[in-house]
Amino acid sequence: MSTIQDVARHAAVSASTVSNVLNGRTEKMRQETLARVEEAIVALKYRPSTLARQLKTGQTPLLGLLVPSIANPMYGYIAREVETFAQEKYGHRVLIGNTYRDKEKEASFFEDLLAHGVRRVIVISSLADESHLTQAVQRGMIVVSYDRRATPGEHSKVNHIAPDNFEAARIATRHLIAHGHTHLAFATVAGMTVSRSDKIDGFYAAASEAGLREHARVIEGGPSNEYGDSVIGEAGHDLALQIVKDACRPTGIVAVNDLMALGLMSGLRETGLNVPSDISVVGMDGLFLSAISNPGLTTVQLPVTEMARAMVERAMTGPCPPDVDADDLVFNTTLLVERESVAAPPAQTASTHARKRKTST
Amino acid sequence: MSTIQDVARHAAVSASTVSNVLNGRTEKMRQETLARVEEAIVALKYRPSTLARQLKTGQTPLLGLLVPSIANPMYGYIAREVETFAQEKYGHRVLIGNTYRDKEKEASFFEDLLAHGVRRVIVISSLADESHLTQAVQRGMIVVSYDRRATPGEHSKVNHIAPDNFEAARIATRHLIAHGHTHLAFATVAGMTVSRSDKIDGFYAAASEAGLREHARVIEGGPSNEYGDSVIGEAGHDLALQIVKDACRPTGIVAVNDLMALGLMSGLRETGLNVPSDISVVGMDGLFLSAISNPGLTTVQLPVTEMARAMVERAMTGPCPPDVDADDLVFNTTLLVERESVAAPPAQTASTHARKRKTST
DNA sequence: GTGAAAGCGCTAACAA
DNA sequence: TTGTTAGCGCTTTCAC
């Protein structure tokens, strides 16, 4: 690897001059000198060390990205969009870390980022506690958090970007209701996060506005420390079992996300229930996998690309007036993609419910 | 961020002394001094800058990871294993890049790695041309390539780690044959890579040993520049169409990987064919998704964790005697996971074939 | 217009 | 046992 000195020598100029052309300060430079330097750069295949440069400037073209698990297709999807955009628009590379939703791992990642001179980071965490994030901000980082909101009333220096989870769940639920479902369930994993609770609120809101609040409930499955990939199968299995042995079981289920919906459909099938003829399910996310599942999964499409870009933008630009609060962007999620996992509730179940209602009268 | 100087001042010692305790050169040090330094480090929340350190040592605890698309669940899976292991065992973080199987993007990633002082990189590429890899090696990098083999007879400085693709495909094909299938197809995407051609060889080998070579063929779908995520749906659709309009269609299909199998099953369903009663399909990879597909996908499980670890090990240790050739590790893939996507061929189709045979007699 | 010099935060001889 | 010194590759005043 040749250095700036090598180039300087080759071009018979000083290192400063080379540095100047490197940084575009080329206005007041003699044409001939510039040419010589450029020629030397090419000849020696010289590439400046971002490393040494950073030691001086304090800036490194790196972006941190923290995900629970990159094996989760949703995070993989986001990560790809983030990396592609950060690279194309800002020439930044991305440093990635799996946290398994573990606070220690998150904190340790932040430490390392700092040590590497990385000052911009996007975190997908949903850990209840945000203190390590605000701490990072105090240490000079620009942090963008996905799928959380700032605690209302609290000033926050961390940027938040999220889909409109409330609306997404409401759309999904309304879709079920429009198909005639009256017994609804919201399927989620154990452990509450802001985004999950927003979705649950949206679910209940849709149920309430249709006068179905009493027939709507939340069911939980799976381990609480889940990070959303392989374990989703077990969670779906758990949930299917819960549903099957339910005396008055729901006919329409909205799943907290596509992976859960997929796991759920798989569990349902194992127990002999058919989707959509026995039970309808709708997901949220809009993973490409929902298009090739069987049956095709009806789902609420999240604007992943737009959110990813927005996160990168925020991470790159930072809060303009340094004393102003960070951003809180909520993205519309109005796009329901209809496929085959939703149908009218089965007649049989309807009669079961009718009977029940009669009994209770 | 406090520096080593701050710590030195606080502990009333020199920077070198602090550096010594930082690097464990603490044997010949007075207890009391050590204690003072450690106390100062804690007090100032001091974290050494890997950056400055690297400028000196030429080593940075970073590992490059190049994938076609991190949105592809298989690469997400590998990436997670790589990152986790690199972090836990070697304290290295990983710098990730999507290449979309584009040579320019790959080369540019290598440039940036070099500029960042990263000297170890794992690449999942399958691009025919490996020249940019050997070039990187010449520039002092340790590169580990996944799912390729060294060109036989050629000395190579790049390490290769791959599953036994030939064997994997053979196992998958034999499984179909054991279930009575006589008309076989291998479903892949357009564009040949070493791993794909190995799989095809294994497929034909199994067919031949059962005397079925003439009834075995390869079908291709999808765009040639595919990088294996969202587009897989279209590829599956293409393929299903091809299969359906086939006069003498196969009853058993082995797919080049799980995603292709999933897409294929989806396309098949659209055309009204049932898996497995009309057509059996088996995949390769062993993604967690294969467990929750419908029907559950029978697939050959690849030893992903082991391969990921081996790749990290190779990347970290490098070729011990610097004049010796790089490693070429092929991992056994003998584990067939049986689920529901394989059954005996349909009687109807068998009779069709019988008729055909009669006609040709 | 171009170069000399200082310094970013750290490490590693070598002195003391 | 600890401190002094030089220098990693680059940027950036400030002279010339």
Short mmCIF file of N, CA and C in Angstrom, two decimals, chain B residues 129-204:
data_model
loop_
_atom_site.label_atom_id
_atom_site.label_comp_id
_atom_site.label_asym_id
_atom_site.label_seq_id
_atom_site.Cartn_x
_atom_site.Cartn_y
_atom_site.Cartn_z
N ASP B 129 -15.60 -15.08 -12.13
CA ASP B 129 -14.26 -14.52 -12.13
C ASP B 129 -13.77 -14.28 -10.70
N GLU B 130 -12.63 -14.84 -10.40
CA GLU B 130 -12.10 -14.70 -9.05
C GLU B 130 -10.90 -13.76 -9.00
N SER B 131 -10.63 -13.11 -10.09
CA SER B 131 -9.39 -12.33 -10.16
C SER B 131 -9.33 -11.23 -9.12
N HIS B 132 -10.46 -10.61 -8.81
CA HIS B 132 -10.41 -9.54 -7.81
C HIS B 132 -10.10 -10.11 -6.43
N LEU B 133 -10.41 -11.38 -6.24
CA LEU B 133 -10.09 -11.99 -4.95
C LEU B 133 -8.58 -12.23 -4.83
N THR B 134 -8.01 -12.82 -5.85
CA THR B 134 -6.58 -13.09 -5.79
C THR B 134 -5.80 -11.77 -5.72
N GLN B 135 -6.35 -10.78 -6.37
CA GLN B 135 -5.72 -9.46 -6.31
C GLN B 135 -5.72 -8.93 -4.88
N ALA B 136 -6.84 -9.12 -4.20
CA ALA B 136 -6.94 -8.69 -2.81
C ALA B 136 -5.91 -9.42 -1.96
N VAL B 137 -5.73 -10.69 -2.23
CA VAL B 137 -4.74 -11.47 -1.49
C VAL B 137 -3.36 -10.89 -1.71
N GLN B 138 -3.07 -10.54 -2.94
CA GLN B 138 -1.76 -9.96 -3.23
C GLN B 138 -1.56 -8.64 -2.49
N ARG B 139 -2.67 -7.97 -2.25
CA ARG B 139 -2.57 -6.69 -1.53
C ARG B 139 -2.54 -6.93 -0.02
N GLY B 140 -2.42 -8.17 0.38
CA GLY B 140 -2.23 -8.45 1.80
C GLY B 140 -3.46 -8.87 2.57
N MET B 141 -4.54 -9.17 1.87
CA MET B 141 -5.74 -9.59 2.60
C MET B 141 -5.80 -11.10 2.73
N ILE B 142 -6.49 -11.52 3.77
CA ILE B 142 -6.80 -12.93 3.90
C ILE B 142 -8.23 -13.09 3.45
N VAL B 143 -8.45 -13.80 2.38
CA VAL B 143 -9.83 -13.93 1.92
C VAL B 143 -10.31 -15.37 1.94
N VAL B 144 -11.52 -15.50 2.44
CA VAL B 144 -12.18 -16.80 2.51
C VAL B 144 -13.41 -16.74 1.62
N SER B 145 -13.50 -17.67 0.72
CA SER B 145 -14.61 -17.66 -0.22
C SER B 145 -15.57 -18.80 0.09
N TYR B 146 -16.83 -18.49 0.10
CA TYR B 146 -17.84 -19.51 0.41
C TYR B 146 -18.47 -20.07 -0.86
N ASP B 147 -18.68 -21.37 -0.84
CA ASP B 147 -19.44 -22.04 -1.89
C ASP B 147 -18.77 -22.01 -3.26
N ARG B 148 -17.45 -22.02 -3.23
CA ARG B 148 -16.70 -22.16 -4.47
C ARG B 148 -15.60 -23.18 -4.22
N ARG B 149 -14.94 -23.59 -5.25
CA ARG B 149 -13.76 -24.42 -5.08
C ARG B 149 -12.61 -23.75 -5.80
N ALA B 150 -11.42 -24.10 -5.36
CA ALA B 150 -10.26 -23.62 -6.09
C ALA B 150 -10.29 -24.29 -7.46
N THR B 151 -9.90 -23.55 -8.46
CA THR B 151 -9.80 -24.17 -9.78
C THR B 151 -8.76 -25.28 -9.69
N PRO B 152 -9.14 -26.49 -10.03
CA PRO B 152 -8.21 -27.61 -9.85
C PRO B 152 -6.92 -27.38 -10.61
N GLY B 153 -5.83 -27.73 -9.99
CA GLY B 153 -4.54 -27.59 -10.65
C GLY B 153 -3.94 -26.20 -10.53
N GLU B 154 -4.76 -25.26 -10.10
CA GLU B 154 -4.23 -23.91 -9.97
C GLU B 154 -3.91 -23.62 -8.52
N HIS B 155 -2.78 -23.00 -8.28
CA HIS B 155 -2.46 -22.61 -6.92
C HIS B 155 -3.31 -21.41 -6.56
N SER B 156 -3.84 -21.44 -5.36
CA SER B 156 -4.69 -20.33 -5.00
C SER B 156 -4.37 -19.86 -3.61
N LYS B 157 -4.42 -18.59 -3.44
CA LYS B 157 -4.16 -18.03 -2.14
C LYS B 157 -5.45 -17.68 -1.41
N VAL B 158 -6.55 -17.93 -2.07
CA VAL B 158 -7.80 -17.66 -1.38
C VAL B 158 -8.37 -18.97 -0.85
N ASN B 159 -8.83 -18.90 0.41
CA ASN B 159 -9.37 -20.07 1.07
C ASN B 159 -10.78 -20.34 0.57
N HIS B 160 -11.10 -21.61 0.44
CA HIS B 160 -12.45 -21.96 -0.02
C HIS B 160 -13.12 -22.84 1.00
N ILE B 161 -14.35 -22.49 1.30
CA ILE B 161 -15.13 -23.32 2.20
C ILE B 161 -16.50 -23.52 1.57
N ALA B 162 -16.90 -24.75 1.49
CA ALA B 162 -18.16 -25.03 0.82
C ALA B 162 -18.78 -26.31 1.37
N PRO B 163 -20.09 -26.40 1.25
CA PRO B 163 -20.73 -27.67 1.57
C PRO B 163 -20.46 -28.62 0.42
N ASP B 164 -20.68 -29.89 0.65
CA ASP B 164 -20.51 -30.86 -0.42
C ASP B 164 -21.76 -30.82 -1.29
N ASN B 165 -21.74 -29.94 -2.24
CA ASN B 165 -22.93 -29.71 -3.06
C ASN B 165 -23.32 -30.92 -3.90
N PHE B 166 -22.30 -31.58 -4.40
CA PHE B 166 -22.56 -32.79 -5.18
C PHE B 166 -23.35 -33.79 -4.33
N GLU B 167 -22.84 -34.05 -3.15
CA GLU B 167 -23.46 -35.01 -2.26
C GLU B 167 -24.87 -34.57 -1.83
N ALA B 168 -25.00 -33.30 -1.55
CA ALA B 168 -26.30 -32.78 -1.13
C ALA B 168 -27.36 -33.04 -2.19
N ALA B 169 -27.00 -32.74 -3.42
CA ALA B 169 -27.96 -32.93 -4.52
C ALA B 169 -28.22 -34.42 -4.73
N ARG B 170 -27.18 -35.22 -4.55
CA ARG B 170 -27.36 -36.65 -4.75
C ARG B 170 -28.31 -37.23 -3.70
N ILE B 171 -28.11 -36.80 -2.47
CA ILE B 171 -28.99 -37.27 -1.40
C ILE B 171 -30.44 -36.88 -1.68
N ALA B 172 -30.61 -35.66 -2.07
CA ALA B 172 -31.96 -35.17 -2.36
C ALA B 172 -32.59 -35.99 -3.48
N THR B 173 -31.81 -36.23 -4.51
CA THR B 173 -32.33 -36.96 -5.67
C THR B 173 -32.63 -38.41 -5.32
N ARG B 174 -31.73 -39.02 -4.59
CA ARG B 174 -31.95 -40.41 -4.16
C ARG B 174 -33.23 -40.53 -3.35
N HIS B 175 -33.48 -39.54 -2.56
CA HIS B 175 -34.67 -39.56 -1.73
C HIS B 175 -35.93 -39.63 -2.60
N LEU B 176 -35.91 -38.85 -3.64
CA LEU B 176 -37.03 -38.85 -4.59
C LEU B 176 -37.15 -40.23 -5.24
N ILE B 177 -36.03 -40.74 -5.66
CA ILE B 177 -36.01 -42.04 -6.34
C ILE B 177 -36.51 -43.14 -5.39
N ALA B 178 -36.09 -43.06 -4.15
CA ALA B 178 -36.52 -44.05 -3.16
C ALA B 178 -38.04 -44.03 -2.99
N HIS B 179 -38.63 -42.88 -3.26
CA HIS B 179 -40.08 -42.79 -3.14
C HIS B 179 -40.78 -43.21 -4.43
N GLY B 180 -40.02 -43.70 -5.36
CA GLY B 180 -40.64 -44.23 -6.58
C GLY B 180 -40.67 -43.29 -7.77
N HIS B 181 -40.03 -42.14 -7.64
CA HIS B 181 -40.06 -41.20 -8.75
C HIS B 181 -39.10 -41.63 -9.85
N THR B 182 -39.59 -41.53 -11.06
CA THR B 182 -38.74 -41.91 -12.20
C THR B 182 -38.51 -40.74 -13.15
N HIS B 183 -39.36 -39.74 -13.05
CA HIS B 183 -39.19 -38.56 -13.90
C HIS B 183 -38.77 -37.38 -13.06
N LEU B 184 -37.53 -37.03 -13.19
CA LEU B 184 -36.88 -36.09 -12.28
C LEU B 184 -36.49 -34.79 -12.96
N ALA B 185 -36.53 -33.72 -12.18
CA ALA B 185 -36.02 -32.46 -12.70
C ALA B 185 -35.23 -31.74 -11.61
N PHE B 186 -34.25 -30.99 -12.05
CA PHE B 186 -33.49 -30.14 -11.14
C PHE B 186 -33.84 -28.70 -11.47
N ALA B 187 -34.40 -28.00 -10.48
CA ALA B 187 -34.85 -26.64 -10.73
C ALA B 187 -33.82 -25.64 -10.25
N THR B 188 -33.39 -24.78 -11.15
CA THR B 188 -32.39 -23.79 -10.77
C THR B 188 -32.69 -22.46 -11.44
N VAL B 189 -31.90 -21.46 -11.10
CA VAL B 189 -32.06 -20.18 -11.75
C VAL B 189 -31.06 -20.08 -12.89
N ALA B 190 -31.31 -19.18 -13.78
CA ALA B 190 -30.41 -19.00 -14.90
C ALA B 190 -29.05 -18.54 -14.40
N GLY B 191 -28.03 -18.91 -15.09
CA GLY B 191 -26.69 -18.52 -14.70
C GLY B 191 -25.99 -19.64 -13.96
N MET B 192 -24.84 -20.03 -14.44
CA MET B 192 -24.16 -21.16 -13.83
C MET B 192 -23.08 -20.71 -12.86
N THR B 193 -23.00 -21.39 -11.74
CA THR B 193 -21.92 -21.15 -10.79
C THR B 193 -21.34 -22.52 -10.45
N VAL B 194 -20.17 -22.52 -9.83
CA VAL B 194 -19.57 -23.82 -9.49
C VAL B 194 -20.49 -24.63 -8.61
N SER B 195 -21.09 -23.97 -7.61
CA SER B 195 -21.91 -24.75 -6.69
C SER B 195 -23.13 -25.30 -7.40
N ARG B 196 -23.69 -24.53 -8.30
CA ARG B 196 -24.84 -25.04 -9.03
C ARG B 196 -24.47 -26.20 -9.93
N SER B 197 -23.33 -26.09 -10.56
CA SER B 197 -22.97 -27.18 -11.47
C SER B 197 -22.60 -28.43 -10.67
N ASP B 198 -22.04 -28.27 -9.48
CA ASP B 198 -21.79 -29.43 -8.62
C ASP B 198 -23.10 -30.11 -8.25
N LYS B 199 -24.08 -29.30 -7.94
CA LYS B 199 -25.36 -29.88 -7.56
C LYS B 199 -25.98 -30.63 -8.73
N ILE B 200 -25.86 -30.04 -9.89
CA ILE B 200 -26.41 -30.69 -11.08
C ILE B 200 -25.70 -32.02 -11.33
N ASP B 201 -24.40 -32.03 -11.11
CA ASP B 201 -23.66 -33.28 -11.26
C ASP B 201 -24.18 -34.33 -10.29
N GLY B 202 -24.39 -33.92 -9.06
CA GLY B 202 -24.89 -34.86 -8.05
C GLY B 202 -26.27 -35.37 -8.43
N PHE B 203 -27.06 -34.47 -8.95
CA PHE B 203 -28.41 -34.83 -9.38
C PHE B 203 -28.35 -35.90 -10.48
N TYR B 204 -27.53 -35.65 -11.49
CA TYR B 204 -27.41 -36.62 -12.59
C TYR B 204 -26.80 -37.93 -12.11
#
